[in-house]
Short mmCIF file of C-alpha atoms in Angstrom, two decimals:
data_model
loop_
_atom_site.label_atom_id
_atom_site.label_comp_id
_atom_site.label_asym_id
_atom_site.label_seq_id
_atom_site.Cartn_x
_atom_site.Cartn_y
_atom_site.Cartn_z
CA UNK A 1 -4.75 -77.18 13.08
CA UNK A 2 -7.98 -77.60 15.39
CA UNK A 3 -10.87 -77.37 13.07
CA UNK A 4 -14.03 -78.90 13.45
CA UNK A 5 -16.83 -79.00 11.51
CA UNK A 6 -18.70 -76.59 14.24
CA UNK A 7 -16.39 -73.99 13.37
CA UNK A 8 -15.51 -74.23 9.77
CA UNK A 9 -17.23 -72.37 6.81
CA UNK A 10 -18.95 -73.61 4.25
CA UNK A 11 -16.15 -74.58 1.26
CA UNK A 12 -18.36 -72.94 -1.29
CA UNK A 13 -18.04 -69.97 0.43
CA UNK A 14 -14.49 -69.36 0.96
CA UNK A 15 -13.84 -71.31 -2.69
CA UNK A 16 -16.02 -68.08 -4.07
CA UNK A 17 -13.21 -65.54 -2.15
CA UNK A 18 -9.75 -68.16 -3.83
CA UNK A 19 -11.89 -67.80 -7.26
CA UNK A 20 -12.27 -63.94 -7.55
CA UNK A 21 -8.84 -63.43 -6.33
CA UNK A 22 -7.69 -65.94 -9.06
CA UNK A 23 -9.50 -63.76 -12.10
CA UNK A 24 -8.07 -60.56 -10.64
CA UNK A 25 -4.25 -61.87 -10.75
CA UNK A 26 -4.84 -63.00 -13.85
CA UNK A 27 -6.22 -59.86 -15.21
CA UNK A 28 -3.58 -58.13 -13.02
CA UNK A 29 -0.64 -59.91 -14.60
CA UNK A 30 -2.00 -58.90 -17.98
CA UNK A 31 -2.04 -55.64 -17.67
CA UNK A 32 1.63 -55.45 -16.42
CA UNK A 33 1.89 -55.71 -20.77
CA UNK A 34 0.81 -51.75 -20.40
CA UNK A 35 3.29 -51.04 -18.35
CA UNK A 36 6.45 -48.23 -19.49
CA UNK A 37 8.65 -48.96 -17.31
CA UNK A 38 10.71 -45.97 -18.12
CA UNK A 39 8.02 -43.68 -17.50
CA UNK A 40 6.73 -45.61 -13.95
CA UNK A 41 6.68 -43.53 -10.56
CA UNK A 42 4.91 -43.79 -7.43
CA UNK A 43 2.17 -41.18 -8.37
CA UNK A 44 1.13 -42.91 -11.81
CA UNK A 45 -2.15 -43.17 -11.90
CA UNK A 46 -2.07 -46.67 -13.76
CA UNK A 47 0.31 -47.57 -11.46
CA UNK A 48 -2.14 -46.53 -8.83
CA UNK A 49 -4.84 -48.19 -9.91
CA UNK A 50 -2.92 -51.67 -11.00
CA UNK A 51 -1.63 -51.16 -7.33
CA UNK A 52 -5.18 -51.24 -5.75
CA UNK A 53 -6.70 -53.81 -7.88
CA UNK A 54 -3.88 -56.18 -7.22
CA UNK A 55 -3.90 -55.20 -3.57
CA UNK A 56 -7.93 -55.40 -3.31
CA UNK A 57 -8.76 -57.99 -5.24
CA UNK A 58 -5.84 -60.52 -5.31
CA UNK A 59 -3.88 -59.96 -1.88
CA UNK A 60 -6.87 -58.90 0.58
CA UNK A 61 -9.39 -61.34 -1.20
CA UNK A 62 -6.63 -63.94 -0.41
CA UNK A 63 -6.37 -62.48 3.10
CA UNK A 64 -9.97 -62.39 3.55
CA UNK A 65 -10.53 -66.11 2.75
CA UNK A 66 -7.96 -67.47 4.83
CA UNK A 67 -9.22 -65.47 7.65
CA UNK A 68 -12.98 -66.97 7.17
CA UNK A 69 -11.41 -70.71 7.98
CA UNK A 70 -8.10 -69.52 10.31
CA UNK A 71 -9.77 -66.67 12.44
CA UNK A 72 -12.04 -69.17 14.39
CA UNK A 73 -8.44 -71.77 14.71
CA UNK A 74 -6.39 -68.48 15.92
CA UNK A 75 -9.29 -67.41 18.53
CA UNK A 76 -10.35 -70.83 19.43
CA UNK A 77 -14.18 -69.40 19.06
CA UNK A 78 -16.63 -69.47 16.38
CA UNK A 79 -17.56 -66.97 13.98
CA UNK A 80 -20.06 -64.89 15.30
CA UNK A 81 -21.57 -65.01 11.50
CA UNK A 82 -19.92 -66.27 9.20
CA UNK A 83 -22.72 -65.70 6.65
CA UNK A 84 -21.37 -62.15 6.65
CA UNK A 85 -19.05 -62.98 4.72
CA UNK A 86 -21.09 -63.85 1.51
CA UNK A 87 -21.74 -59.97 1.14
CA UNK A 88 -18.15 -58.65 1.25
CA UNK A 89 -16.82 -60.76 -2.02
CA UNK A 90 -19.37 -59.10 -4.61
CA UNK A 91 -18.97 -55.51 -2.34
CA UNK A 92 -15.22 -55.84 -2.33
CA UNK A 93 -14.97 -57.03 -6.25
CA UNK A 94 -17.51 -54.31 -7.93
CA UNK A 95 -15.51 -51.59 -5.22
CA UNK A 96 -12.33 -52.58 -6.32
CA UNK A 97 -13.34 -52.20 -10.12
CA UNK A 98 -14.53 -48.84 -9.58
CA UNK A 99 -11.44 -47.88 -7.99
CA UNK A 100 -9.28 -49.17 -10.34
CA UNK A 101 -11.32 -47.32 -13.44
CA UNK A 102 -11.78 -44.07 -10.64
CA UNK A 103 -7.28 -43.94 -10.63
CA UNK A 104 -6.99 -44.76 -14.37
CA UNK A 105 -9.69 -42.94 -15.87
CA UNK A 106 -13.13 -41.76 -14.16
CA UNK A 107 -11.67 -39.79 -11.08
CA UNK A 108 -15.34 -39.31 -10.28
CA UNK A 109 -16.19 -42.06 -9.36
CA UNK A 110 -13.42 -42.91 -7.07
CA UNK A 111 -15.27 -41.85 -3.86
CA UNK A 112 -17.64 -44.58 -5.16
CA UNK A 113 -15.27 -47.24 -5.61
CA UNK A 114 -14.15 -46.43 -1.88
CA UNK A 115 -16.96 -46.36 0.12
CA UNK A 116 -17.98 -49.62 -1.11
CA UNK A 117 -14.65 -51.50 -0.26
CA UNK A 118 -15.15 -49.23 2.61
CA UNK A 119 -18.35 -51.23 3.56
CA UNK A 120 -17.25 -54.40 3.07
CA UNK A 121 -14.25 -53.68 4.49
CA UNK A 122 -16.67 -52.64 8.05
CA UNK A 123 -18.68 -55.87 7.48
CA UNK A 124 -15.39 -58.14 7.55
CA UNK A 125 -14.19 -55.97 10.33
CA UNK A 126 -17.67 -55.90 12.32
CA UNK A 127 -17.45 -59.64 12.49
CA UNK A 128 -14.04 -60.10 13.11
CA UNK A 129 -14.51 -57.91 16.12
CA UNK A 130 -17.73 -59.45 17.22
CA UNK A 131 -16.06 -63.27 16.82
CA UNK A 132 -12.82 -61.56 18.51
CA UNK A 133 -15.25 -60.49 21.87
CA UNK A 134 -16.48 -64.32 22.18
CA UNK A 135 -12.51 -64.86 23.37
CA UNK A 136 -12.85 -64.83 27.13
CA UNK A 137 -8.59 -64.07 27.24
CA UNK A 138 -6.46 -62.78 24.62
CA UNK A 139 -3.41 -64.57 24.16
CA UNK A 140 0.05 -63.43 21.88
CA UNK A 141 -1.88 -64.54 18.37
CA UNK A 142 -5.67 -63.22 19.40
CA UNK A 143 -3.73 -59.66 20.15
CA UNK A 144 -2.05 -59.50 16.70
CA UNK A 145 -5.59 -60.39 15.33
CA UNK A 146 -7.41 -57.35 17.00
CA UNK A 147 -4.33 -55.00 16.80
CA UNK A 148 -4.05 -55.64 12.67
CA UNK A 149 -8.07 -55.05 12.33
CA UNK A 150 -7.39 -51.83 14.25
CA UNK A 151 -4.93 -50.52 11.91
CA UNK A 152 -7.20 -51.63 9.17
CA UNK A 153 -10.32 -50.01 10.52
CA UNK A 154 -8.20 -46.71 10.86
CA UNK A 155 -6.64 -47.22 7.27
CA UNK A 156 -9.95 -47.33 6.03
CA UNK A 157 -11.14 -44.25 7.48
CA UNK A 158 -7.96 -42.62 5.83
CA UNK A 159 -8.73 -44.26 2.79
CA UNK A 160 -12.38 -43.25 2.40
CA UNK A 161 -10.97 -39.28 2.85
CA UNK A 162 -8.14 -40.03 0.54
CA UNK A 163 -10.80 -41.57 -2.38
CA UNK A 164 -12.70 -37.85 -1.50
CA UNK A 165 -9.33 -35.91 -1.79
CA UNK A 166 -8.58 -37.64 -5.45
CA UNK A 167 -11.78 -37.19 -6.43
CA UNK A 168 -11.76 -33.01 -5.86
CA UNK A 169 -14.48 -33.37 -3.36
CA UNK A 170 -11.56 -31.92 -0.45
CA UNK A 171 -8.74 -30.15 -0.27
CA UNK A 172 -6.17 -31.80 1.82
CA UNK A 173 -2.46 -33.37 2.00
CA UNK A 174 -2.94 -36.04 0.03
CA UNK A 175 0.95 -37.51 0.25
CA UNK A 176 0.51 -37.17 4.37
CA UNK A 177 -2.91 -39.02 3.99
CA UNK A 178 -1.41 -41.37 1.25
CA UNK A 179 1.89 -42.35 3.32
CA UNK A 180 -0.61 -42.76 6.74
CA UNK A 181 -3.24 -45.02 4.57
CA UNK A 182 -0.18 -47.51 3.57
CA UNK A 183 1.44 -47.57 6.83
CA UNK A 184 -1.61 -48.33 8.65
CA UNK A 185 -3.12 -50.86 5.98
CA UNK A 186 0.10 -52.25 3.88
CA UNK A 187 2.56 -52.04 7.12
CA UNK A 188 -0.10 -52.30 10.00
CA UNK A 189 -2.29 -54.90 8.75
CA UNK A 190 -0.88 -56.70 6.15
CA UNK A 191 2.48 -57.06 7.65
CA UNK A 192 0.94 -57.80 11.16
CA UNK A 193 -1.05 -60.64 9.62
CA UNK A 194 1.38 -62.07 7.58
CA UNK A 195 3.52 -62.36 11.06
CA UNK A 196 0.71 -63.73 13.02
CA UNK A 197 -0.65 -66.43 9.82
CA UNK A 198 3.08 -66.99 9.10
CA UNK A 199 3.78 -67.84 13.06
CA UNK A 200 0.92 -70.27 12.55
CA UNK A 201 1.54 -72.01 9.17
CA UNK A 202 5.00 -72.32 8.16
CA UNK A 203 5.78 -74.08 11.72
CA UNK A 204 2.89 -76.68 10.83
CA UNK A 205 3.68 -77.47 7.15
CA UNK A 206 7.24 -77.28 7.83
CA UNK A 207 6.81 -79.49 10.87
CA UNK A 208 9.14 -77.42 13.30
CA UNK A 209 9.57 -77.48 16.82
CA UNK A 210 11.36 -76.06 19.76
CA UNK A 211 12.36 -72.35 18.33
CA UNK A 212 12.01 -69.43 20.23
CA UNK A 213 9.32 -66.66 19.75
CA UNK A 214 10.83 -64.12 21.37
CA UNK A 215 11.70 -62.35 18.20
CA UNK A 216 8.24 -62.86 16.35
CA UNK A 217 6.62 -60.76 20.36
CA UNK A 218 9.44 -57.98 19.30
CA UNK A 219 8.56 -57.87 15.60
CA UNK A 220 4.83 -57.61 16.37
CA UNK A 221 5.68 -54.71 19.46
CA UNK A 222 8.30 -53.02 16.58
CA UNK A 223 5.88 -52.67 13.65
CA UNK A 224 2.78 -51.77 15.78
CA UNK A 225 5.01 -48.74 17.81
CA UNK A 226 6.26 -48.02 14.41
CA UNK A 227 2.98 -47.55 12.04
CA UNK A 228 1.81 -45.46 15.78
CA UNK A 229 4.29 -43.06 15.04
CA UNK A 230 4.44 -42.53 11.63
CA UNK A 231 0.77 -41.79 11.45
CA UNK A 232 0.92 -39.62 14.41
CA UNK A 233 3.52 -38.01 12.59
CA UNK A 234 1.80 -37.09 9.63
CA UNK A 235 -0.88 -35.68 12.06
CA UNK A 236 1.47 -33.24 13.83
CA UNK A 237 4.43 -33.07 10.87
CA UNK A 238 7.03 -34.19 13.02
CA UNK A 239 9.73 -35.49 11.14
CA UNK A 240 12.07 -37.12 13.77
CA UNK A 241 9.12 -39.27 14.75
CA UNK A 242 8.68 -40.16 11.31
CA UNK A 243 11.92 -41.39 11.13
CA UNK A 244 11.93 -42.98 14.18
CA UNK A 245 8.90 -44.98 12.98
CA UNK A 246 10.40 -45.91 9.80
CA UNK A 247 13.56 -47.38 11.78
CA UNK A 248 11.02 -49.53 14.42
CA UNK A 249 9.37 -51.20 11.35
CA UNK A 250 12.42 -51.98 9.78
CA UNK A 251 14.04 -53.46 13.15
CA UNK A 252 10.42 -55.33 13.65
CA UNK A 253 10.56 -56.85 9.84
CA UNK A 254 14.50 -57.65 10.65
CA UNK A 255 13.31 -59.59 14.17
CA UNK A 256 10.43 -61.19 11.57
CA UNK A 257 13.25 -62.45 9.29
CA UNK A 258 15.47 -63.73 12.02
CA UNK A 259 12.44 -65.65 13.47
CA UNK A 260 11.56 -67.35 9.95
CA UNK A 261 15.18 -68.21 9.87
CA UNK A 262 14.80 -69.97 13.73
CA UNK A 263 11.69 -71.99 12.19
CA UNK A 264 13.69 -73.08 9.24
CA UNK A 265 16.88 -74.40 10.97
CA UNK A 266 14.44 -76.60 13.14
CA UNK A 267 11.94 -77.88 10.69
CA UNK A 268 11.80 -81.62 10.62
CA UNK A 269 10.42 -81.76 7.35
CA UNK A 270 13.18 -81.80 4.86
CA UNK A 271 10.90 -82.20 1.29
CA UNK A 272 11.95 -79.33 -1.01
CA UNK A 273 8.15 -79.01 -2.64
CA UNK A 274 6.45 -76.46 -4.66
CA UNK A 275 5.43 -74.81 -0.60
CA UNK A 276 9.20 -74.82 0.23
CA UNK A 277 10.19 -73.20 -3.15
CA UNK A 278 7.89 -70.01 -3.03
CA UNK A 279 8.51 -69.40 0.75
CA UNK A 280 12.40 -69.41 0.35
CA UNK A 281 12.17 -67.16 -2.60
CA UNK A 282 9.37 -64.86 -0.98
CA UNK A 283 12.01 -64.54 2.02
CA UNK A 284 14.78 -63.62 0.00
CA UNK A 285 12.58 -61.05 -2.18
CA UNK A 286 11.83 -59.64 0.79
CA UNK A 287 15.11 -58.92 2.02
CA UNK A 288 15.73 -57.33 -0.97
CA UNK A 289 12.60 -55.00 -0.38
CA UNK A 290 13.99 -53.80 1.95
CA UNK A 291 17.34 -53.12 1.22
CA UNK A 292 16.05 -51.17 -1.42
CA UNK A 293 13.65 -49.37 0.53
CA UNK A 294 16.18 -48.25 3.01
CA UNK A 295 18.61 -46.81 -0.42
CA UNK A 296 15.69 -45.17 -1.32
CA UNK A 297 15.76 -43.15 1.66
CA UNK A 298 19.24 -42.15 1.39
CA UNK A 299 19.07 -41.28 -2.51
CA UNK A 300 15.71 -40.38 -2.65
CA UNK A 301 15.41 -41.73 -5.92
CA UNK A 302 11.56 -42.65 -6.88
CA UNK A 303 11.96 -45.26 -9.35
CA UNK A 304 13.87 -47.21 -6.85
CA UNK A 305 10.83 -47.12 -4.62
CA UNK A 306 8.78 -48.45 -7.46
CA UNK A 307 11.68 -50.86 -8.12
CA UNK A 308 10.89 -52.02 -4.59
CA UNK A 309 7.55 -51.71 -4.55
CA UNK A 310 7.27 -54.27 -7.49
CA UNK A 311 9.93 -56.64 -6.01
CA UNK A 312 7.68 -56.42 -2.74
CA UNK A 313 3.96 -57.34 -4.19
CA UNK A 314 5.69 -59.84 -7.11
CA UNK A 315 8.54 -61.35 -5.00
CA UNK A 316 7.11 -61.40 -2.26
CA UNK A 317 3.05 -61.00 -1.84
CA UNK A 318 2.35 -63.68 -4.90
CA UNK A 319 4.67 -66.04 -3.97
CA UNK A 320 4.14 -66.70 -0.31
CA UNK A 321 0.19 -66.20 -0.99
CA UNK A 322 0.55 -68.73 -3.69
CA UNK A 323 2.49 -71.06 -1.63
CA UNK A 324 0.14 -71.29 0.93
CA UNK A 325 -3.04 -71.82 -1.73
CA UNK A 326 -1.02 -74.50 -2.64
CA UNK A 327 -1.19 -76.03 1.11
CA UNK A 328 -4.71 -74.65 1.77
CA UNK A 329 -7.12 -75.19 -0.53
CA UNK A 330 -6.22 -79.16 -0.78
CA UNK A 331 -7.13 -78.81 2.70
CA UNK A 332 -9.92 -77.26 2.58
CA UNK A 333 -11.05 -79.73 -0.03
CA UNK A 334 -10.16 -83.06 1.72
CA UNK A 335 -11.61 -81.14 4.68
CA UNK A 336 -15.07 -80.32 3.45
CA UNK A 337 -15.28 -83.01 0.57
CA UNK A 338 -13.09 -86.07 1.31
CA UNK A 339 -13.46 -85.91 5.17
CA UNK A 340 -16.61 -87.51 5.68
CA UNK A 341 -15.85 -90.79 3.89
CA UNK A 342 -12.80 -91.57 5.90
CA UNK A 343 -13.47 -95.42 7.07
CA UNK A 344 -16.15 -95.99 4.22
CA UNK A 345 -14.30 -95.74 1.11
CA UNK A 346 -10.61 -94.35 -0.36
CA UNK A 347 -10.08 -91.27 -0.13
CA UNK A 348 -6.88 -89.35 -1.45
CA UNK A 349 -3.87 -88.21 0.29
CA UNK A 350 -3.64 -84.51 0.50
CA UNK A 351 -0.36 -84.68 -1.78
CA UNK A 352 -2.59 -86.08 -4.25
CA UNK A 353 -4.01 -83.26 -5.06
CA UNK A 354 -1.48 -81.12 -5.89
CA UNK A 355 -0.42 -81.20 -9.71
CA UNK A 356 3.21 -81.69 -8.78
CA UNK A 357 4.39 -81.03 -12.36
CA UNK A 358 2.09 -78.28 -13.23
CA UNK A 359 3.05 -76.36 -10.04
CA UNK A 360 6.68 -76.92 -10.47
CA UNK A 361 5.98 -75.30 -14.28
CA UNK A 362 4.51 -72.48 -13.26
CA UNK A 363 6.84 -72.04 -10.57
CA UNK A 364 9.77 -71.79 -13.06
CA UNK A 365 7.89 -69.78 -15.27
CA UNK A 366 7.59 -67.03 -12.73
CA UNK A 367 10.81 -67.03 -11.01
CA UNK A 368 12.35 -66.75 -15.17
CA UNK A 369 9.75 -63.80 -15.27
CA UNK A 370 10.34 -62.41 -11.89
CA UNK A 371 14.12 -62.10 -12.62
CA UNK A 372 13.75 -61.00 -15.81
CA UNK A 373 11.95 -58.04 -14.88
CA UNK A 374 14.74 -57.54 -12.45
CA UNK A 375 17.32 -57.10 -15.69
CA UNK A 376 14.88 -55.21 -17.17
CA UNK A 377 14.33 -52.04 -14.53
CA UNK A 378 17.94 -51.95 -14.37
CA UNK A 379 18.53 -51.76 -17.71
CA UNK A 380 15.69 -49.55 -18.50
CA UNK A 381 14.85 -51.89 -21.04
CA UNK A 382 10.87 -52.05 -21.91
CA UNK A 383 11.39 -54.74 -24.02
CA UNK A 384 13.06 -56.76 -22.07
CA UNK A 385 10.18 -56.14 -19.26
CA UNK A 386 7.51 -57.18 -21.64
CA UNK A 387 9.23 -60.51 -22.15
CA UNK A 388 9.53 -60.70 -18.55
CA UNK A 389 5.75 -60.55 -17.84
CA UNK A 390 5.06 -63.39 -20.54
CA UNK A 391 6.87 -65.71 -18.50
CA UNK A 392 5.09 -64.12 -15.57
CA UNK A 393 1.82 -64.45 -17.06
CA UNK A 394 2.77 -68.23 -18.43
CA UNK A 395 3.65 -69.00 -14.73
CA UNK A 396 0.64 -67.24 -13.00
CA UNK A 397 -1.52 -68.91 -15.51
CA UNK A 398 -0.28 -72.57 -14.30
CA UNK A 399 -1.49 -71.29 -10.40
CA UNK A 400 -4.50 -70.19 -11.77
CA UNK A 401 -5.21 -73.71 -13.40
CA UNK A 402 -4.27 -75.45 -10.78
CA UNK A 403 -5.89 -73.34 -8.01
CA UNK A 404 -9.12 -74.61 -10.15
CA UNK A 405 -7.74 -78.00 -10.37
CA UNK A 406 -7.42 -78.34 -6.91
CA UNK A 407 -10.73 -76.66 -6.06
CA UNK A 408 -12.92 -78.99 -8.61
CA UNK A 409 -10.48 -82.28 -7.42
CA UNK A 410 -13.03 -85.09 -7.00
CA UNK A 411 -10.86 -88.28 -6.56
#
């Protein structure tokens, strides 16, 4: 990873973006005790609003930090102000809460809640795009970078006349404005930077070589032509398109599978650690995502789509988020903190910072969770489900800890 001390950010400031999206998963995990799952579908508004403040303040906060120290490695440029980012954490947290009280209570003050994520949305966007015109040529990875922040910009603008719509302020199709906002945000961007960050990451910490990208190029061309046409779809109510673009994402998230599999099969690195555990199991989750999704669309059955949907930010968001914190942050650390004093004093090994018990705890506690809650949809059973999410919330409280542990590690 080329960093240099020119182009990375200040730890305190990306530590602020790992800390907020911490306290949101944990209050997100707690609230999963609400949950009924026999009376969950796609258009409950807790579900809704657990949706977006898991989305908005664990995923993209996530996303967003990650992208302060690995946009500048990706582009080979520097930020063109990084001190941008110290707005959009407070913008993005006090939006999200608003949005998350506008779906489950206060439908008011949705549009309020939206057009401040909306704005610091723009102001993470406005930079990326400035930092992305420093790049004299755009190469495979620079492209994915300005295609996903394309989708997003659009997604927001979607977004911003959804949070109107909800609120009563229009009068518009909300499900073709709904199924456009998560195509080009959740499919477009989301999906198109997990391919680009995971093109760039696994590889390194997994030490492989030699594999073909053919298939990641075909992925990235798949999913974009996809979420294309099943916005323009919505636009024009066009169903065969629609379809069409449902079947190029899935054949671009197939080609993204079969490329994860090429890095695997040629990774040198053959340590089964807490990193190698939540990737393989974030993989395999989302397989299953999207089997699932594809029954859905021949039963039509909606609590299989929430059955996904769950599986899909769970089994497979958390865990290959959390596996990379785990590989991340101790860098970030060393990096910022331990970096300096290299040839004047000791300094620890990166593996030293990583509570190897701790993280294998919480990593058990989840996955006992995660499959319980499994049993549980497909029994129906609500009791079983709240069991589930006290392992869940036993396991995510172990990454929380030592997310903090790692972040305060002093020697």
């Amino acid at each position: 990873m080329n960093i240099s001390q020119q182009f990375a950010p200040p730890f305190k400031l990306v530590g602020s973006f790992f800390v907020s999206a911490m306290l949101i998963l944990f209050i997100s995990v707690a609230l999963l005790f609400d949950f009924d799952i026999n009376s969950l579908h796609s258009q409950n508004t807790f579900v809704l609003s657990w949706v977006h403040l898991f989305l908005l303040g664990f995923v993209m906060m996530s996303i967003f930090a990650s992208m302060a120290q690995l946009l500048p490695v990706v582009l080979e440029v520097e930020h063109f102000s990084i001190d941008l980012y110290y707005v959009v954490n407070p913008l993005l947290v006090l939006g999200t809460i608003l949005i998350f009280l506008g779906f489950y209570k206060y439908p008011m003050i949705l549009s309020y809640g939206g057009v401040i994520v909306f704005i610091s949305f723009f102001i993470f966007l406005f930079e990326s795009f400035l930092t992305i015109k420093k790049v004299k040529k755009l190469n495979f990875l620079s492209s994915t970078v300005l295609v996903a922040n394309i989708f997003l910009l659009f997604g927001l603008i979607v977004a911003i006349i959804l949070s109107f719509a909800y609120s009563g302020n229009l009068q518009l199709n909300i499900k073709a404005l709904m199924l456009s906002h998560i195509y080009l945000v959740f499919v477009g961007y989301l999906g198109i930077t997990i391919l680009s960050m995971s093109y760039i990451l696994i590889p390194m910490f997994w030490l492989s070589h030699s594999f073909n990208n053919i298939y990641l190029k075909l992925a990235f061309y798949n999913i974009s032509i996809g979420v294309i046409l099943v916005v323009f779809s919505q636009l024009f109510e066009f169903e065969i398109i629609e379809y069409l673009g449902y079947f190029e994402v899935l054949l671009g998230f197939i080609l993204f599978i079969y490329q994860l599999y090429l890095i695997f099969i040629t990774k040198v690195r053959k340590q089964k650690d807490i990193y190698y555990k939540y990737i393989v199991v974030s993989v395999v989750n989302f397989i299953a995502a999207l089997i699932l999704v594809c029954v859905y669309f021949i039963v039509l059955n909606d609590y299989i789509l929430v059955v996904a949907g769950f599986i899909f930010l769970l089994g497979f968001l958390t865990p290959i988020i959390t596996a990379h914190l785990y590989k991340i942050i101790p860098f970030l650390v060393w990096f910022h903190r331990f970096a300096p004093l290299v040839g004047k004093q000791k300094v620890p090994m990166l593996a030293d910072m990583v509570p190897e018990k701790s993280s294998e705890f919480g990593f058990v506690f989840y996955i006992i969770g995660f499959v319980l809650s499994l049993i549980a949809f497909s029994l129906s059973s609500d009791i079983i489900f709240k069991s589930a999410v006290s392992f869940l919330f036993i396991g995510t409280s172990f990454i929380i800890k030592d997310v903090f542990y790692i972040i305060n590690f002093k020697g």
